[in-house]
PDB file of C-alpha atoms in Angstrom:
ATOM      1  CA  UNK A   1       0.000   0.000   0.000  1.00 72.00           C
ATOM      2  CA  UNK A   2       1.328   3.274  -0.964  1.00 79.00           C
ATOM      3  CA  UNK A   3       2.752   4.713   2.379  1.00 83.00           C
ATOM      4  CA  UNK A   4       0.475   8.447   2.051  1.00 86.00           C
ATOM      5  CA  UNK A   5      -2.442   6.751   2.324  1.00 89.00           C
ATOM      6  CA  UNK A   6      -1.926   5.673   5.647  1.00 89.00           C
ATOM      7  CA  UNK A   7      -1.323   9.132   6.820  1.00 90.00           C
ATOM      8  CA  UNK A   8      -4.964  10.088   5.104  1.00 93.00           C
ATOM      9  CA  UNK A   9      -6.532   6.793   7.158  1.00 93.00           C
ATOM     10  CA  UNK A  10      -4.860   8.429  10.162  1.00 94.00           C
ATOM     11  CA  UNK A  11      -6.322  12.058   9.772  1.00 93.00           C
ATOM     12  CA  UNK A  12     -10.027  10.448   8.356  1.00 94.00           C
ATOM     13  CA  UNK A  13      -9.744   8.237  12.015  1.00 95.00           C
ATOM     14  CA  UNK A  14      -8.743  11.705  13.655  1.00 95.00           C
ATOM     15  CA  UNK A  15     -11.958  13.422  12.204  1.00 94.00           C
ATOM     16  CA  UNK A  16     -14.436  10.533  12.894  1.00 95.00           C
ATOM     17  CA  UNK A  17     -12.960  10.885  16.316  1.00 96.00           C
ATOM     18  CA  UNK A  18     -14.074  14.683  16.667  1.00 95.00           C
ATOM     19  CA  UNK A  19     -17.295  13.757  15.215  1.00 94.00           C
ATOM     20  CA  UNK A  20     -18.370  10.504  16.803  1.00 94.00           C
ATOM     21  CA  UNK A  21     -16.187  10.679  20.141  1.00 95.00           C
ATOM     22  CA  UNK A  22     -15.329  14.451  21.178  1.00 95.00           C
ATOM     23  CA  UNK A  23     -18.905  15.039  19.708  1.00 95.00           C
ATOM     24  CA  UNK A  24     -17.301  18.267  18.031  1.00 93.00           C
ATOM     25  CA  UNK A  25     -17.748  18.349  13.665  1.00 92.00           C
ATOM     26  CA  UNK A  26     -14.820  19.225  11.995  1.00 87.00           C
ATOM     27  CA  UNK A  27     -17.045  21.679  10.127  1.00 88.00           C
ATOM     28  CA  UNK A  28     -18.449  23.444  13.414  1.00 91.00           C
ATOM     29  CA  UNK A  29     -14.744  23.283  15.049  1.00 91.00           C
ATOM     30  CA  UNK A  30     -13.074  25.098  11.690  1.00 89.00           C
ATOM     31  CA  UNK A  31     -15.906  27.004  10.623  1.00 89.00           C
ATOM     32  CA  UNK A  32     -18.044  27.553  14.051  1.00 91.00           C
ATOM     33  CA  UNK A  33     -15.206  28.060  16.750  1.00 92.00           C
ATOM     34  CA  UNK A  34     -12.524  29.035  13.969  1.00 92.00           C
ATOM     35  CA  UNK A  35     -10.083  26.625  15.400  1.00 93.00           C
ATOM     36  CA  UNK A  36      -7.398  24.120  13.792  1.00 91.00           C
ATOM     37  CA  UNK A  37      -5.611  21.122  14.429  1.00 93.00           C
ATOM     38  CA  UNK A  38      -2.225  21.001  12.542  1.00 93.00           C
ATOM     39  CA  UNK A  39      -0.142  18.335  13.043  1.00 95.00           C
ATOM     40  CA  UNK A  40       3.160  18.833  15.017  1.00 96.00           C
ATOM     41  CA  UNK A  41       4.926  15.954  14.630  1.00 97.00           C
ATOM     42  CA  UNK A  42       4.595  12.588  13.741  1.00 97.00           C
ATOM     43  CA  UNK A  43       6.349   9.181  13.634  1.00 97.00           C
ATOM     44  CA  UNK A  44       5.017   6.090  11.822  1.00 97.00           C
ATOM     45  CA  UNK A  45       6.644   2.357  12.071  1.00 96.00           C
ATOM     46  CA  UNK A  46       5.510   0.317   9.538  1.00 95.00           C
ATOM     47  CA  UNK A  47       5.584  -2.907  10.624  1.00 94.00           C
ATOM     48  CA  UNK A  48       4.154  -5.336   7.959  1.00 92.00           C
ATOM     49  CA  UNK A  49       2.649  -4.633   4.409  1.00 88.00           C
ATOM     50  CA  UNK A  50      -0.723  -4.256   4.073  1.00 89.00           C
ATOM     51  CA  UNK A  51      -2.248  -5.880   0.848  1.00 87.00           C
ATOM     52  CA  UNK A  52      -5.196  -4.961  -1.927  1.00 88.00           C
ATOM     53  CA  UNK A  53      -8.091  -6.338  -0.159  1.00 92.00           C
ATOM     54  CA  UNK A  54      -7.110  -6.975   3.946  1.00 94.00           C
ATOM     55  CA  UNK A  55      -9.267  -5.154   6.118  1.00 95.00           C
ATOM     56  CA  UNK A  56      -7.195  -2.643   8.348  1.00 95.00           C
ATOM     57  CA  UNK A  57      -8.809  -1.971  11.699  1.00 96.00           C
ATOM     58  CA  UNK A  58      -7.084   1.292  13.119  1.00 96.00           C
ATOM     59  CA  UNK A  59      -7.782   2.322  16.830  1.00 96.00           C
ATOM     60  CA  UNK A  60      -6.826   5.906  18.465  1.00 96.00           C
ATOM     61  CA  UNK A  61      -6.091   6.747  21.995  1.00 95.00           C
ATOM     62  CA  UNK A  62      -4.750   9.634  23.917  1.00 96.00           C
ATOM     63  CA  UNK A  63      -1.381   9.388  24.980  1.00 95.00           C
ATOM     64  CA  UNK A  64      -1.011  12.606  26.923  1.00 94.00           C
ATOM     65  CA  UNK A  65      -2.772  16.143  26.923  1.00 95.00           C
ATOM     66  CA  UNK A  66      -0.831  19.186  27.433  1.00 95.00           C
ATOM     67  CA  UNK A  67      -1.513  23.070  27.367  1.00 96.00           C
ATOM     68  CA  UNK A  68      -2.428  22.950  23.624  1.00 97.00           C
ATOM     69  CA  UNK A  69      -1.444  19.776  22.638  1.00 96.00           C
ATOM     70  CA  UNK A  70      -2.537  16.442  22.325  1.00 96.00           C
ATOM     71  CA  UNK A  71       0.017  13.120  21.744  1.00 96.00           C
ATOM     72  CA  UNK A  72      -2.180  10.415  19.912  1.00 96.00           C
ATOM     73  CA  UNK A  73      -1.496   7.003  19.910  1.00 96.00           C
ATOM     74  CA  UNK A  74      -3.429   5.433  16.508  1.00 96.00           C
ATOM     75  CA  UNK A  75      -2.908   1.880  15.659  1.00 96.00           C
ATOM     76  CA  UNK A  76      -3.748  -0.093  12.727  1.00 96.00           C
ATOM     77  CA  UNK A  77      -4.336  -4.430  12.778  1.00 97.00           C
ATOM     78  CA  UNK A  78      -5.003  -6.644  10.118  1.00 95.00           C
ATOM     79  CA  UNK A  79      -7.098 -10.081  11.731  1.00 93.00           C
ATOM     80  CA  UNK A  80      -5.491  -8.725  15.359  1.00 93.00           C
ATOM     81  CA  UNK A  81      -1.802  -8.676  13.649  1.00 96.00           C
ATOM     82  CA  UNK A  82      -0.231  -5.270  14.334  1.00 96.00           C
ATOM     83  CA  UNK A  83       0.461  -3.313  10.674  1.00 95.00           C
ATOM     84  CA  UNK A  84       1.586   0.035  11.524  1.00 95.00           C
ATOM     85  CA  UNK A  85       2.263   2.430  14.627  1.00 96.00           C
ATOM     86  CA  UNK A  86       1.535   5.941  14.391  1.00 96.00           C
ATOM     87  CA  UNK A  87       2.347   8.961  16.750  1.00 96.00           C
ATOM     88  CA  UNK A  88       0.381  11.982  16.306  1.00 96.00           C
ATOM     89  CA  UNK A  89       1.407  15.085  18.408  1.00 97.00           C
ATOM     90  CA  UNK A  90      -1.333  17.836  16.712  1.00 96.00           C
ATOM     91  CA  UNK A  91      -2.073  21.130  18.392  1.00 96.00           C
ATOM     92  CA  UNK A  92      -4.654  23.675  18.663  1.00 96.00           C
ATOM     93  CA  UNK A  93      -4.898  27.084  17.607  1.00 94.00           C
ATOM     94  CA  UNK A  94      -6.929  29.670  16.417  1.00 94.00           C
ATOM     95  CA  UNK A  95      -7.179  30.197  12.608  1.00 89.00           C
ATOM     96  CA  UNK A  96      -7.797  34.321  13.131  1.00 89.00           C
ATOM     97  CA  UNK A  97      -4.322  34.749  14.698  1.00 90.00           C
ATOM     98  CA  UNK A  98      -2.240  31.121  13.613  1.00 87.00           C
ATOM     99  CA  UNK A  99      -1.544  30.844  17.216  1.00 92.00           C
ATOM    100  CA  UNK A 100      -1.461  27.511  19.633  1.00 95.00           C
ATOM    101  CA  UNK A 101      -3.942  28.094  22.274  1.00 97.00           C
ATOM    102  CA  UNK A 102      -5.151  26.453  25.730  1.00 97.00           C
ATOM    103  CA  UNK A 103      -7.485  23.319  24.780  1.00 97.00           C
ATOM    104  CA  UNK A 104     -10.984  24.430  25.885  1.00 96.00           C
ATOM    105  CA  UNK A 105     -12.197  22.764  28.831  1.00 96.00           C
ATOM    106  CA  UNK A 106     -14.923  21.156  27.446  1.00 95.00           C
ATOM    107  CA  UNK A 107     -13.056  19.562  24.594  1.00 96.00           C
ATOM    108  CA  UNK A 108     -10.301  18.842  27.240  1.00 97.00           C
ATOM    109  CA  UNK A 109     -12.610  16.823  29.278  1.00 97.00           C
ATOM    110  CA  UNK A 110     -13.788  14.969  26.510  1.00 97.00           C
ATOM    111  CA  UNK A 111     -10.355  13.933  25.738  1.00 97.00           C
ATOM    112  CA  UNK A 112      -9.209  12.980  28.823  1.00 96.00           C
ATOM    113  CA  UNK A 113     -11.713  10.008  28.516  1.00 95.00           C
ATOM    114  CA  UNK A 114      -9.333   8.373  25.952  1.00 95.00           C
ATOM    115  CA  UNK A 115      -5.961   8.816  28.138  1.00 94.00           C
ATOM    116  CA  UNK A 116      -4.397   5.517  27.899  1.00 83.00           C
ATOM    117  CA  UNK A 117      -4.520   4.346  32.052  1.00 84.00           C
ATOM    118  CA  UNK A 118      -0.691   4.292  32.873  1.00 80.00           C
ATOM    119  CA  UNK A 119       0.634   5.195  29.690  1.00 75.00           C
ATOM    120  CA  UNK A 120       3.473   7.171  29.840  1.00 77.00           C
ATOM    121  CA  UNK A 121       4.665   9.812  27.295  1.00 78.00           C
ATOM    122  CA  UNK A 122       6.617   8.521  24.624  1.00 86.00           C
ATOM    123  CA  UNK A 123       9.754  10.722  23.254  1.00 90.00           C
ATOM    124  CA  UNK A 124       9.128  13.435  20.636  1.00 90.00           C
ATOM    125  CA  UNK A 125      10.426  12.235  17.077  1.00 92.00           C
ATOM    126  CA  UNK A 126      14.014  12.550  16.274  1.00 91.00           C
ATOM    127  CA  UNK A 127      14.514  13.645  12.296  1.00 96.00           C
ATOM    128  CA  UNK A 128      17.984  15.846  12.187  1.00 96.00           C
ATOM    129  CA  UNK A 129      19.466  19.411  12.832  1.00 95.00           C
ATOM    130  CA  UNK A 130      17.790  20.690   9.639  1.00 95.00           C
ATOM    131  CA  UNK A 131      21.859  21.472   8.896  1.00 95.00           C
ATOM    132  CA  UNK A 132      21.568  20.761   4.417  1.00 97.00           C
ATOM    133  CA  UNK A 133      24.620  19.115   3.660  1.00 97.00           C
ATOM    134  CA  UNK A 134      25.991  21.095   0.153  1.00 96.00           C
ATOM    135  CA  UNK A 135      25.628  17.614  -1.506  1.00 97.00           C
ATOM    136  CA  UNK A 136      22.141  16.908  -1.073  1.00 98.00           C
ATOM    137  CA  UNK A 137      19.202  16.658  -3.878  1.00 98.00           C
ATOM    138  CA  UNK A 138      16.581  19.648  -4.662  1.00 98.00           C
ATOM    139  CA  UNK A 139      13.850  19.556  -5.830  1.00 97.00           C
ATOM    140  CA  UNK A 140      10.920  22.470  -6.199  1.00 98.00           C
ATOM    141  CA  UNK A 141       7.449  22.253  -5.489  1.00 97.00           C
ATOM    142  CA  UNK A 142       4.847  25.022  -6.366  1.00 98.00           C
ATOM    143  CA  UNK A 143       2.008  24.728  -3.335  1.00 97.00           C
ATOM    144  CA  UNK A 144      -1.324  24.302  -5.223  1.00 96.00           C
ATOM    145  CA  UNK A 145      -4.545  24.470  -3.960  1.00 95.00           C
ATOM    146  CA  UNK A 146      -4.818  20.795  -4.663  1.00 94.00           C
ATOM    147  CA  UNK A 147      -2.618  20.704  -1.541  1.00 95.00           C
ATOM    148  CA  UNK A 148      -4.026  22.744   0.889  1.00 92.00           C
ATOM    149  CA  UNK A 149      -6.902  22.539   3.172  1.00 86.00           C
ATOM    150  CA  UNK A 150      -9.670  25.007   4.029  1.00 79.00           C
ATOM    151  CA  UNK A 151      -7.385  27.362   5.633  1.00 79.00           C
ATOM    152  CA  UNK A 152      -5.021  27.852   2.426  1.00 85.00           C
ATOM    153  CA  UNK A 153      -1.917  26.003   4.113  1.00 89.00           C
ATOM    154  CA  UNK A 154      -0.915  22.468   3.021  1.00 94.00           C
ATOM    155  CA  UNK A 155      -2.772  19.715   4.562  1.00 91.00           C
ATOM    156  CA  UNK A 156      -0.398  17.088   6.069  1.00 91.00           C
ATOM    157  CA  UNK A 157      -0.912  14.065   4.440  1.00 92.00           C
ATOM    158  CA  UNK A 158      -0.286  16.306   1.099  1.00 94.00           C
ATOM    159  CA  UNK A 159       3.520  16.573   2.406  1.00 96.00           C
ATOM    160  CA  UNK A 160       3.717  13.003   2.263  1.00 95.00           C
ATOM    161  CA  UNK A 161       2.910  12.438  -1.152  1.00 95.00           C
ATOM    162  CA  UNK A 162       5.343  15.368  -1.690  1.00 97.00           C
ATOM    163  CA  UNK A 163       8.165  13.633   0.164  1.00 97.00           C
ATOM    164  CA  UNK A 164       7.762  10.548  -2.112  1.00 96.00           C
ATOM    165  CA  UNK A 165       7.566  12.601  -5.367  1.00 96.00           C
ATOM    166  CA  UNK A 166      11.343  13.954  -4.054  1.00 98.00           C
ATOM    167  CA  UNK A 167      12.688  10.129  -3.531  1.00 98.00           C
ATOM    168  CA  UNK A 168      11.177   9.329  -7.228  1.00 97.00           C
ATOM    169  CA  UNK A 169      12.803  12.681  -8.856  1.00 98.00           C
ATOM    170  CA  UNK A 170      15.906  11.772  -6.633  1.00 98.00           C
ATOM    171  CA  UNK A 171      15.591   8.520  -8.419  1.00 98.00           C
ATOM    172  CA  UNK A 172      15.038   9.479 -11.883  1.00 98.00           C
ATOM    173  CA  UNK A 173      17.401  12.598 -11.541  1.00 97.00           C
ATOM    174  CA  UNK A 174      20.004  12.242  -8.969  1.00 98.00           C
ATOM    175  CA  UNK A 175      20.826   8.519  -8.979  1.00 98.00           C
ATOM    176  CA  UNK A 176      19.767   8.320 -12.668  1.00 97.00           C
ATOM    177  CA  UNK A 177      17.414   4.970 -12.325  1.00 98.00           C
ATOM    178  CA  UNK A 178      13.783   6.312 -12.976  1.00 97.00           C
ATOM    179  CA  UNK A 179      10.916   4.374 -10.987  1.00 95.00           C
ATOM    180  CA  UNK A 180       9.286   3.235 -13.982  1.00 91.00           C
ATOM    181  CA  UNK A 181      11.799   1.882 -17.060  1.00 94.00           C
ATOM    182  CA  UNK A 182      14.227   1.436 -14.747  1.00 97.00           C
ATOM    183  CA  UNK A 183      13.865   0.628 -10.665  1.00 97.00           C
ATOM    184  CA  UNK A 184      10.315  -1.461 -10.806  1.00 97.00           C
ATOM    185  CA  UNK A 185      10.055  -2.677 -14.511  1.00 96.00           C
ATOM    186  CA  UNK A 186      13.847  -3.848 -15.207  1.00 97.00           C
ATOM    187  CA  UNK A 187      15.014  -5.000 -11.971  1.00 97.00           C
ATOM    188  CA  UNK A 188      11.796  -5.434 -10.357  1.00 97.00           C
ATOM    189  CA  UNK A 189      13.047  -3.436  -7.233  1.00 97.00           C
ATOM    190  CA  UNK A 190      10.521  -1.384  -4.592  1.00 97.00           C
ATOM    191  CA  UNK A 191      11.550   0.608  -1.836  1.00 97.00           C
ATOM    192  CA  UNK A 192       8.937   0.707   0.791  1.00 95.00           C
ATOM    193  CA  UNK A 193       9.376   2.783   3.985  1.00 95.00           C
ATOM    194  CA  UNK A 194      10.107   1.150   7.410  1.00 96.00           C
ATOM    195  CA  UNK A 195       9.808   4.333   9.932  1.00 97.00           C
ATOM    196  CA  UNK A 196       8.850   8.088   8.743  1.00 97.00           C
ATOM    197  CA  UNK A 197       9.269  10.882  11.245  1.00 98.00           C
ATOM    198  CA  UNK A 198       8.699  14.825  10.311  1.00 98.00           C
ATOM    199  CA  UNK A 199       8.593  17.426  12.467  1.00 97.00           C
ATOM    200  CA  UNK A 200       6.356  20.675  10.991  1.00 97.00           C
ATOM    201  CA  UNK A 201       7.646  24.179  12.587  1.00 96.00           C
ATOM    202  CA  UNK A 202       6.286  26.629   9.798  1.00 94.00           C
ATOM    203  CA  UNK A 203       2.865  25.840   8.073  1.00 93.00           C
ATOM    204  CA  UNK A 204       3.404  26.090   4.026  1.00 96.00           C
ATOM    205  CA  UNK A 205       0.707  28.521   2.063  1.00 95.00           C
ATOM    206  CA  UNK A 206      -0.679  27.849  -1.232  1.00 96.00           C
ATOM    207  CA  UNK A 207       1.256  30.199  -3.569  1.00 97.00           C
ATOM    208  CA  UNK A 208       4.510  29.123  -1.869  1.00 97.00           C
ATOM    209  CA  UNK A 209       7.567  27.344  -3.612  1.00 98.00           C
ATOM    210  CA  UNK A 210       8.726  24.436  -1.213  1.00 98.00           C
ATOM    211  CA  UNK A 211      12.277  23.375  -1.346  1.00 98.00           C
ATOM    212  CA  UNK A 212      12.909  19.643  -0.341  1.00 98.00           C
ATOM    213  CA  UNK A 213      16.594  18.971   0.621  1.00 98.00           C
ATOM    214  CA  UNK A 214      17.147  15.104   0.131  1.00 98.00           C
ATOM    215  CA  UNK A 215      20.445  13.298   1.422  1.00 98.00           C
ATOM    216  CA  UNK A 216      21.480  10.144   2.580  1.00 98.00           C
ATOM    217  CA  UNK A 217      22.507   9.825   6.082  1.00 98.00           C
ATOM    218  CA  UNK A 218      23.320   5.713   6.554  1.00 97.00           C
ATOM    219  CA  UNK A 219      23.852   2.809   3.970  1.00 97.00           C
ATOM    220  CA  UNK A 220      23.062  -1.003   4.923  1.00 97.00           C
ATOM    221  CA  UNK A 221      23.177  -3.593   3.161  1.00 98.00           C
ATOM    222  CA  UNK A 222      19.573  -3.072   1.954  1.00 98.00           C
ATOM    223  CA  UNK A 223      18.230  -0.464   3.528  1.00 98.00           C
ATOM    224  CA  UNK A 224      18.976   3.224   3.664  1.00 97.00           C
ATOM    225  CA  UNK A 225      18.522   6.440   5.942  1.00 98.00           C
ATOM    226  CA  UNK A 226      17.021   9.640   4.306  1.00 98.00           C
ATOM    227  CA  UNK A 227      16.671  12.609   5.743  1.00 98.00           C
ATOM    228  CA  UNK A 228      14.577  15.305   4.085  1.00 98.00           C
ATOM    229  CA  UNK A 229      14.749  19.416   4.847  1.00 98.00           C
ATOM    230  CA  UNK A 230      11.674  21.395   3.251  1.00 98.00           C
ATOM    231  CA  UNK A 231      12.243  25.408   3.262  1.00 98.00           C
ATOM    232  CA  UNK A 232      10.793  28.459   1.828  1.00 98.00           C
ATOM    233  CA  UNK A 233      13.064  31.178   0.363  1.00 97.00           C
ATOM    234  CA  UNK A 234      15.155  29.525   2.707  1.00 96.00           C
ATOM    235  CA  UNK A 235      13.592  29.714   5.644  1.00 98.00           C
ATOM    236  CA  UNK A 236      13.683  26.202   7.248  1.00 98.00           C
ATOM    237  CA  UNK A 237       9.575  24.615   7.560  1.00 98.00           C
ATOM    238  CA  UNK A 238       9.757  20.756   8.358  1.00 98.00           C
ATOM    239  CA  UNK A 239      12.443  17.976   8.957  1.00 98.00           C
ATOM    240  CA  UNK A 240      11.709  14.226   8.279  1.00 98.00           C
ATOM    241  CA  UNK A 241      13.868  11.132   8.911  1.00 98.00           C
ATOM    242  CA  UNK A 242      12.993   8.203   6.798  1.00 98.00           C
ATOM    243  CA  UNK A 243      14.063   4.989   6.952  1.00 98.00           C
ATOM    244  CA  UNK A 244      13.623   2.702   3.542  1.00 98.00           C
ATOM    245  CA  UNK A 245      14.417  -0.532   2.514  1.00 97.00           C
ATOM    246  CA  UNK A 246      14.982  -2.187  -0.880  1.00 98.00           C
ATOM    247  CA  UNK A 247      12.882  -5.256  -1.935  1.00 97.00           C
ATOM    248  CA  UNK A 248      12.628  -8.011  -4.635  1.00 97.00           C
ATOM    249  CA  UNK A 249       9.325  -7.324  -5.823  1.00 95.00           C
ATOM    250  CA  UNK A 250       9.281 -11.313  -7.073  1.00 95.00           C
ATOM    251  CA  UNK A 251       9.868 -12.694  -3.487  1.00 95.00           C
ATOM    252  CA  UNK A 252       8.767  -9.208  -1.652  1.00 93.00           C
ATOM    253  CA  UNK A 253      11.612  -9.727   0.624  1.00 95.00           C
ATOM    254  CA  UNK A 254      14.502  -7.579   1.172  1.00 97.00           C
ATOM    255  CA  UNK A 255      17.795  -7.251  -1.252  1.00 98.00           C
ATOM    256  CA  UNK A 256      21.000  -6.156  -1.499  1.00 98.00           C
ATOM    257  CA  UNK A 257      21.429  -2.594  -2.753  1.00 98.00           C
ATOM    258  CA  UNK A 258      22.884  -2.808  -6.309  1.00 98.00           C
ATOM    259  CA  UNK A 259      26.678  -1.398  -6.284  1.00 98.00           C
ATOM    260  CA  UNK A 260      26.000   0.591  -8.975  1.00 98.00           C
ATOM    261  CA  UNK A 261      23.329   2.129  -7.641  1.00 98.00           C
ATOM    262  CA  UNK A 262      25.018   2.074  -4.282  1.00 98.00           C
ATOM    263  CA  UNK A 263      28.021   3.912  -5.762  1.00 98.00           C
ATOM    264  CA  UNK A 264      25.705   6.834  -7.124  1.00 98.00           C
ATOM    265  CA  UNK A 265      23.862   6.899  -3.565  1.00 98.00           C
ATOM    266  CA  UNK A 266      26.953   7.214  -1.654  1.00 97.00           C
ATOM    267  CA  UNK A 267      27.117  10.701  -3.532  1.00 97.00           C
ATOM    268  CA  UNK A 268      25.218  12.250  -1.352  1.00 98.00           C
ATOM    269  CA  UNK A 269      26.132  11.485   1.871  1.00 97.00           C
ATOM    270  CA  UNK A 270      27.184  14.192   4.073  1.00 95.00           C
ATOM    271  CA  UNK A 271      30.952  14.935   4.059  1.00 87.00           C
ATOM    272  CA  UNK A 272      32.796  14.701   6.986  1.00 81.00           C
ATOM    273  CA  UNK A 273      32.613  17.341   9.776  1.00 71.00           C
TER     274      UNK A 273
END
């Protein structure tokens, strides 16, 4: 399954939660109250693929509650196996002034009947320093209104699809092996994602060009780390970490990096500091 789709599963489980649980529609809360819910931060472990046809059950709880934040825990299962882990910090703030404000108490109370009993606070994401190594891929992305939600800023799971159109222009222009004559069709290779985690400190505006930074931080023997920098007009906006592996599509199971391909990944590795 193609890894942004999850994140929309996550944010459509998020909303059904407002509606169904918190007893608060998304359209009152946005349009009514004039509030938001941006995502913070996220991290998402992706345990096992999920196939055309399974049935993925996905199940959200509250992991903590501060100030103006809430940590959600969502899960997804496939006949009670575990698929996929995802960590949702989101916030909330007031559309009129883009600012992070108290929870109100009433939607505070509401969530506090989904605290976890005992959990206890799990770390915020690590992604990098946001430092872009003078070796790294660009690539330029107009913000469209395709991309952005009723507030004219891009709407999360957007910057996921936007993350994996940089790794297939890093493919088909950095590393010279495009996705489709080349990486899937001619030596049957995917490269699914094991763990994402992006950190959002800037919301992007429709109108806006996005710069995404792409470098490699660690090589295995068939898997690799990424780590992504979005800015605009160089002013830094997100940071991701993203841990992939390579795959024989035939068998589905994992597979040596080709040295060729190895060779022209090494390239952008950091120097040395």
């Amino acid at each position: 399954m193609y890894f942004p789709r999850f994140l929309e599963m996550a944010n459509d489980l998020v909303e059904e939660w407002f509606e169904a649980r918190l007893a608060v529609p998304f359209k009152e809360f946005h349009f009514g109250r004039g509030l938001g819910v941006p995502l913070v931060s996220t991290r998402v472990d992706f345990l096992k693929a999920c196939r055309l046809g399974e049935t993925l059950h996905m199940e959200l709880g509250v992991e903590a509650l501060g100030r103006s934040s809430a940590v959600l825990a969502i899960r997804g299962r496939t006949k009670g196996e575990a698929r996929l882990r995802v960590r949702h910090k989101v916030a909330i703030v007031s559309l009129e002034s883009r600012r992070a404000i108290a929870i109100p108490h009433e939607l505070r109370a509401r969530m506090e009947r989904f605290l976890t009993p005992g959990a206890t606070p799990s770390p915020e994401p690590a992604t990098h320093d946001g430092r872009i190594p003078p070796n790294a891929f660009r690539a330029q992305y107009l913000v469209r209104f395709s991309h952005c939600d009723p507030a004219g800023i891009v709407f999360y799971p957007r910057f996921f699809d936007l993350f994996s159109g940089a790794l297939e222009d890093w493919f088909q222009r950095g590393i010279e092996c495009p996705f489709g004559s080349d990486f899937m069709r001619k030596r049957n290779l995917r490269i699914p994602g094991l763990s994402i985690r992006a950190e959002f400190l800037r919301p992007c505006k429709m109108g806006e060009f996005l710069d995404l930074d792409l470098w490699v931080t660690r090589m295995g023997r068939s898997s690799l780390d990424l780590a992504l920098a979005g800015s605009v007009a160089g002013e830094l906006r997100l940071r991701v970490a993203w841990d992939v592996c390579l795959i024989d599509f035939a068998t589905f199971k994992s597979t040596p990096i080709p040295d060729d391909l190895r060779a022209r990944m090494r390239e952008f590795m950091p120097p040395p500091r």
